[in-house]
C-alpha positions as protocol buffer text, in pm:
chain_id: "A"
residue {
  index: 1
  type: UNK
  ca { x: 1666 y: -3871 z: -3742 }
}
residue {
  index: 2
  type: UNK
  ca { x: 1388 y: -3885 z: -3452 }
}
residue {
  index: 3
  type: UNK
  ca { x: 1373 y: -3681 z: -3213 }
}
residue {
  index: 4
  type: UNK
  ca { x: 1488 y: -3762 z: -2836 }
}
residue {
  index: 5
  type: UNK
  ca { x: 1276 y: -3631 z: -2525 }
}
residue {
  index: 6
  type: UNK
  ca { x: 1630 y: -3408 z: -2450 }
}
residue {
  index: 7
  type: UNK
  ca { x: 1605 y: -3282 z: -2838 }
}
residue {
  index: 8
  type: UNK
  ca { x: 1221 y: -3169 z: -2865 }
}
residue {
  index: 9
  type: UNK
  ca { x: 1259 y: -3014 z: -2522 }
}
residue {
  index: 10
  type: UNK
  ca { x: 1526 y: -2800 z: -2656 }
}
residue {
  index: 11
  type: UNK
  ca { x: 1336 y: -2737 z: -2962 }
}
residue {
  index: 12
  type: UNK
  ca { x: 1108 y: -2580 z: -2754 }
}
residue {
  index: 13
  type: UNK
  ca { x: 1315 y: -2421 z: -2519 }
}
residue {
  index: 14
  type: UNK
  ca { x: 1475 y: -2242 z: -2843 }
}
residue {
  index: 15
  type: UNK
  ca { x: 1141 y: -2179 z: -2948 }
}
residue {
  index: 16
  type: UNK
  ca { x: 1173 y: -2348 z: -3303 }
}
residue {
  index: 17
  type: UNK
  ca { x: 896 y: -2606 z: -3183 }
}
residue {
  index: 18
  type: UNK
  ca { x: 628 y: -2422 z: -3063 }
}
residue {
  index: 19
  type: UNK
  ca { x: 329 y: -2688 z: -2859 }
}
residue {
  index: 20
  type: UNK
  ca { x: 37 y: -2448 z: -2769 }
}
residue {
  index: 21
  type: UNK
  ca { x: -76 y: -2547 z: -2497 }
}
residue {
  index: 22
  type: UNK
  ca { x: 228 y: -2686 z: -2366 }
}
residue {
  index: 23
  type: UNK
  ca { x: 235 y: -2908 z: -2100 }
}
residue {
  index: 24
  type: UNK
  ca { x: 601 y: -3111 z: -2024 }
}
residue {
  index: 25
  type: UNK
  ca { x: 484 y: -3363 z: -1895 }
}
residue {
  index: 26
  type: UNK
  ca { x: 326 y: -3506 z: -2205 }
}
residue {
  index: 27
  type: UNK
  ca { x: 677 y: -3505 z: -2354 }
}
residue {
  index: 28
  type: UNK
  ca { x: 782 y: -3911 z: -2369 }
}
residue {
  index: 29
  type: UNK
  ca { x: 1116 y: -4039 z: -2472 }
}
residue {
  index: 30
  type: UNK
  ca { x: 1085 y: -3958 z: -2847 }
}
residue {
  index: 31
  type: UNK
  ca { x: 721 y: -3766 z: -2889 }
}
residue {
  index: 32
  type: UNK
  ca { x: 532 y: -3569 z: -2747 }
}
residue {
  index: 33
  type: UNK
  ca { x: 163 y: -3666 z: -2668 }
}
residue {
  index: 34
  type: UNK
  ca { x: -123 y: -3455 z: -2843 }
}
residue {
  index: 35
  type: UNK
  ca { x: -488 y: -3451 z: -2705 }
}
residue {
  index: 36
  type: UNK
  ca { x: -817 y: -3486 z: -2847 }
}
residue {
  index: 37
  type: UNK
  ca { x: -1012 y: -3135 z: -2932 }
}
residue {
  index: 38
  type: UNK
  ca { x: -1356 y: -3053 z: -2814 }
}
residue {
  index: 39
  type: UNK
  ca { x: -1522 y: -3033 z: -3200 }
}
residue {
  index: 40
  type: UNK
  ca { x: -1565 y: -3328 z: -3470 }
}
residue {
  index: 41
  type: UNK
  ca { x: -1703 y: -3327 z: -3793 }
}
residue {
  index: 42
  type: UNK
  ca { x: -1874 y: -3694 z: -3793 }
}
residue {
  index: 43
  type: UNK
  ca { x: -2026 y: -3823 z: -4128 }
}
residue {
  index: 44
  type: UNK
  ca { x: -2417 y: -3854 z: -4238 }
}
residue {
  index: 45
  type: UNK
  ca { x: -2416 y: -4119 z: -4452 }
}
residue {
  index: 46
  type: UNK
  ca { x: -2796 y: -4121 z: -4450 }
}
residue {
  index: 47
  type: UNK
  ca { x: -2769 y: -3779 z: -4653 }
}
residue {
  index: 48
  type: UNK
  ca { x: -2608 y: -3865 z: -4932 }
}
residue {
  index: 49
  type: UNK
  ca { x: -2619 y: -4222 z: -5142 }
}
residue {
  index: 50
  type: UNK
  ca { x: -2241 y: -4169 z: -5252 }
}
residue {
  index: 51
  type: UNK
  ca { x: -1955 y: -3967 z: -5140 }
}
residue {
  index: 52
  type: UNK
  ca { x: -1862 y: -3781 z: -5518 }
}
residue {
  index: 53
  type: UNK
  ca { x: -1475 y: -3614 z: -5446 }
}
residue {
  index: 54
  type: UNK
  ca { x: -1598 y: -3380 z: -5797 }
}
residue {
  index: 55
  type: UNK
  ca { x: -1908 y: -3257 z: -5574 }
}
residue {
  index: 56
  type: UNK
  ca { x: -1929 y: -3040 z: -5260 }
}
residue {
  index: 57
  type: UNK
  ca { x: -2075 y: -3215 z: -4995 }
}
residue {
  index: 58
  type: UNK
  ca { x: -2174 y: -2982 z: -4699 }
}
residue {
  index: 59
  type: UNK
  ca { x: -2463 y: -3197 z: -4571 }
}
residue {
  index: 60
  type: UNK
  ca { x: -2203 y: -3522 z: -4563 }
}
residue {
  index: 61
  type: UNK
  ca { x: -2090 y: -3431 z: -4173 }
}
residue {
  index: 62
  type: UNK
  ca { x: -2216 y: -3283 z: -3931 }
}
residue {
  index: 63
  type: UNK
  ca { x: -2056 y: -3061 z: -3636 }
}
residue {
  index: 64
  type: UNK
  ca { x: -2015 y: -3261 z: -3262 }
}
residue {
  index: 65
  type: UNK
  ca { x: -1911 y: -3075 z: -2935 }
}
residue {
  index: 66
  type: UNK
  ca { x: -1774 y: -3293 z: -2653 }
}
residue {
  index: 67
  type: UNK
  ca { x: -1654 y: -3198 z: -2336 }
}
residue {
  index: 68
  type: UNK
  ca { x: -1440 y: -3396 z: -2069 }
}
residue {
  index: 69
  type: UNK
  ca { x: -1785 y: -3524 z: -1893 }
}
residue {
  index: 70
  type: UNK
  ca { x: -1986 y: -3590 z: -2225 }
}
residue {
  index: 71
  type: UNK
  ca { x: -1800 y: -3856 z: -2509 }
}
residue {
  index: 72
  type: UNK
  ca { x: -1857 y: -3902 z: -2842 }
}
residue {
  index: 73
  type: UNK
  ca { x: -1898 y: -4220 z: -2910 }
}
residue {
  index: 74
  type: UNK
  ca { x: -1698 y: -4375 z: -3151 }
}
residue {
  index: 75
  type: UNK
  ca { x: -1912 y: -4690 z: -3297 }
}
residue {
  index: 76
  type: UNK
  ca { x: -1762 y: -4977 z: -3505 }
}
residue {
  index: 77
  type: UNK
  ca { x: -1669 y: -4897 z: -3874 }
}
residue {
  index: 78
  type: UNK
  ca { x: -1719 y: -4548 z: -3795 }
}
residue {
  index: 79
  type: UNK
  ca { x: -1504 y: -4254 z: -3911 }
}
residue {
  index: 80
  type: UNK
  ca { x: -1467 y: -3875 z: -3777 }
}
residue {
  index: 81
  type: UNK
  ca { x: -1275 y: -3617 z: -3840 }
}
residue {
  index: 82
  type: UNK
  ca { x: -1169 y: -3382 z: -3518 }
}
residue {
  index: 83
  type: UNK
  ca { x: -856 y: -3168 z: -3408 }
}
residue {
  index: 84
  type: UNK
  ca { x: -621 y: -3205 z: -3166 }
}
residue {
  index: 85
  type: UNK
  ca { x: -617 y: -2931 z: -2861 }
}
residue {
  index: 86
  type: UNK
  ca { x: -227 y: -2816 z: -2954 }
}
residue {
  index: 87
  type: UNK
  ca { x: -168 y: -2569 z: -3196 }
}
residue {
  index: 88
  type: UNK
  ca { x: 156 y: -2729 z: -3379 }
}
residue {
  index: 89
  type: UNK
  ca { x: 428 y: -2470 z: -3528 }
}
residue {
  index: 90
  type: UNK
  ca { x: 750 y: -2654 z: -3688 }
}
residue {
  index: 91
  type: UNK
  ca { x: 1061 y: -2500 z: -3866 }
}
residue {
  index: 92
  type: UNK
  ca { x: 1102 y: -2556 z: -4159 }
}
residue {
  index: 93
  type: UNK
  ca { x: 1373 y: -2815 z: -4116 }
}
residue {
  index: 94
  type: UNK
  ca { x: 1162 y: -3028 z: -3923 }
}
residue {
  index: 95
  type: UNK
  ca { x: 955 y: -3306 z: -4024 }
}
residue {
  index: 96
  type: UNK
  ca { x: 643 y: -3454 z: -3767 }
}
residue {
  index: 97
  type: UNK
  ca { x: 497 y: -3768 z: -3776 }
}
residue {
  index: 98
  type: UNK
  ca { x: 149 y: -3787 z: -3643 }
}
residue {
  index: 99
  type: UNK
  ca { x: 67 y: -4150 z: -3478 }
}
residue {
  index: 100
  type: UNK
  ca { x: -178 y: -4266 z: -3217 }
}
residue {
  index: 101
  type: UNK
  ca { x: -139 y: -4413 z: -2842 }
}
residue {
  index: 102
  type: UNK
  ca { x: -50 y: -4774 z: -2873 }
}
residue {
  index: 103
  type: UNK
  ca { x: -273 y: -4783 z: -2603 }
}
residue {
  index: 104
  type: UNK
  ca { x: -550 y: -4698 z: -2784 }
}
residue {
  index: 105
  type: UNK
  ca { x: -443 y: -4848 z: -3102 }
}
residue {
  index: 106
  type: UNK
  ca { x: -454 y: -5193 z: -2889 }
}
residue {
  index: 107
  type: UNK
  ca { x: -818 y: -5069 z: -2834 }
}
residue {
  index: 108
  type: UNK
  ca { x: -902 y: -5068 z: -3213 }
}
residue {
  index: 109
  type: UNK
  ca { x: -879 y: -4668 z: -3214 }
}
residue {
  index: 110
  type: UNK
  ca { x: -695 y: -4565 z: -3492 }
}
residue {
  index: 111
  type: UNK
  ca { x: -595 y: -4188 z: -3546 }
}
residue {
  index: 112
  type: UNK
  ca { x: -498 y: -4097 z: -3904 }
}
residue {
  index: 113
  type: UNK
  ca { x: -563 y: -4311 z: -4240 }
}
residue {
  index: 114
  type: UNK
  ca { x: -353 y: -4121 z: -4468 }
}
residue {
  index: 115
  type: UNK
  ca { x: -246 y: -3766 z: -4248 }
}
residue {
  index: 116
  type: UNK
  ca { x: 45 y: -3895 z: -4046 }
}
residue {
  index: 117
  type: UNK
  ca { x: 290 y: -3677 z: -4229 }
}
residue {
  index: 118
  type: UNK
  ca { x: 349 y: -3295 z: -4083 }
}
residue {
  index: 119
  type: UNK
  ca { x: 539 y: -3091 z: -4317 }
}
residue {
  index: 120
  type: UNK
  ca { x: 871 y: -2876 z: -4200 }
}
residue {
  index: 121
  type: UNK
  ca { x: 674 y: -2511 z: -4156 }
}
residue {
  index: 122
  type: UNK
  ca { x: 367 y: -2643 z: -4049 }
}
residue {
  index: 123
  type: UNK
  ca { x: 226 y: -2409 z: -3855 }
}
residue {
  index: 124
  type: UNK
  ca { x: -202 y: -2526 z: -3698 }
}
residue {
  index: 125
  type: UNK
  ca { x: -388 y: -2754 z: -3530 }
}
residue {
  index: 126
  type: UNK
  ca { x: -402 y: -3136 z: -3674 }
}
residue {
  index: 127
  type: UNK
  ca { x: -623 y: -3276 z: -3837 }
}
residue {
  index: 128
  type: UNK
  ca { x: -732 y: -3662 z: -3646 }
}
residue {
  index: 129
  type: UNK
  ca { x: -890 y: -3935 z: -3879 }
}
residue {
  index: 130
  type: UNK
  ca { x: -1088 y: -4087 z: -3634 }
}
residue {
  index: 131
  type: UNK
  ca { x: -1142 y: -4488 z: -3714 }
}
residue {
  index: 132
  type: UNK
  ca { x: -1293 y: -4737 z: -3478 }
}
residue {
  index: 133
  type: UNK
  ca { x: -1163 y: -5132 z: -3625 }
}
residue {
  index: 134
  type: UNK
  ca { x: -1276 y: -5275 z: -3298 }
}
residue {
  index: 135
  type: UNK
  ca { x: -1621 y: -5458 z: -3248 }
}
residue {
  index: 136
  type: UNK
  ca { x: -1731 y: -5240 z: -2937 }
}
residue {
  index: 137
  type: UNK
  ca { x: -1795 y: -4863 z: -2906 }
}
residue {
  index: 138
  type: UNK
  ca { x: -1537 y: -4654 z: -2810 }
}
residue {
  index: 139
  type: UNK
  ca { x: -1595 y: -4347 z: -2618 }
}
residue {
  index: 140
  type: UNK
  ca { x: -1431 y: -4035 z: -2657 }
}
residue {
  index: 141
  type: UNK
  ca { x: -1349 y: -3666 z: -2454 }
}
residue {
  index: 142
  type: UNK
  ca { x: -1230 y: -3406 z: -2539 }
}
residue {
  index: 143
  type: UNK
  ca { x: -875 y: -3354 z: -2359 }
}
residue {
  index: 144
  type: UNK
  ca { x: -768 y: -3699 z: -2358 }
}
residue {
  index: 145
  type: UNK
  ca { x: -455 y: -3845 z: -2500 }
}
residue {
  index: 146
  type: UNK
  ca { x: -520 y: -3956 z: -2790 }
}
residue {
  index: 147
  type: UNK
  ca { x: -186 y: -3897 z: -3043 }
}
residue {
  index: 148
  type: UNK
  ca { x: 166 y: -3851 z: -3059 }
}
residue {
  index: 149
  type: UNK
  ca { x: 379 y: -3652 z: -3248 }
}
């Protein structure tokens, strides 16, 4: 079962959903709309020659601080990893789905490649997998809309 705008705003009321910060109005009809952090981790590929999952990597990204004034910007084929501003906590009877803006999405910004699944009890901040498919930059600040939940 999803979800309606009437059920997460209970949720919350009740305090089994807890959205930190909250803000209502980014509650739609069955999500509520998560915004992009100020920190992502964006990846060095001129640092290493492969990426090997047996090996630690710390050189492979490298730490990015936007603001709402200052982008990142998001160039084709690239991938970053960032967080969203909210602090999620669910109960543990309650499953999220992570997804991006379709109006982004329609943009060639996609938000997750494999992290779109929020486990009941999840309790943090979530994790974006940043993809640009379109053929033109995309820019980026922190605080925008970027995903739904």
């Amino acid at each position: 079962m999803v979800l309606s705008d009437r059920d997460i705003r209970k949720q919350i009321e009740l305090g089994r959903i807890i959205i930190d910060p909250y803000d209502e109005s980014a509650v739609q009809p069955a999500s509520i709309d998560l915004r992009l952090g100020a920190q992502l981790r964006v990846f060095q590929s001129h640092r290493v020659q492969v990426i090997d999952v047996r090996q630690e990597l710390p050189q492979l990204t490298e730490l990015v601080v936007i603001d709402e004034l200052n982008p990142f910007i998001l160039h084709p084929g690239e991938f970053a990893l960032a967080m969203t501003t909210e602090e999620i906590h669910l109960p543990d009877d309650i499953v999220g789905r992570l997804d991006g803006k379709s109006s982004l999405g329609r943009l060639g910004l996609v938000v997750h490649s494999t992290a779109g699944f929020v486990d009941p009890g999840w309790q943090g901040r979530l994790t974006l997998e940043l993809s640009n498919l379109a053929n033109l930059p995309i820019a980026l600040y922190s605080g925008m809309k970027v995903s739904q939940l």
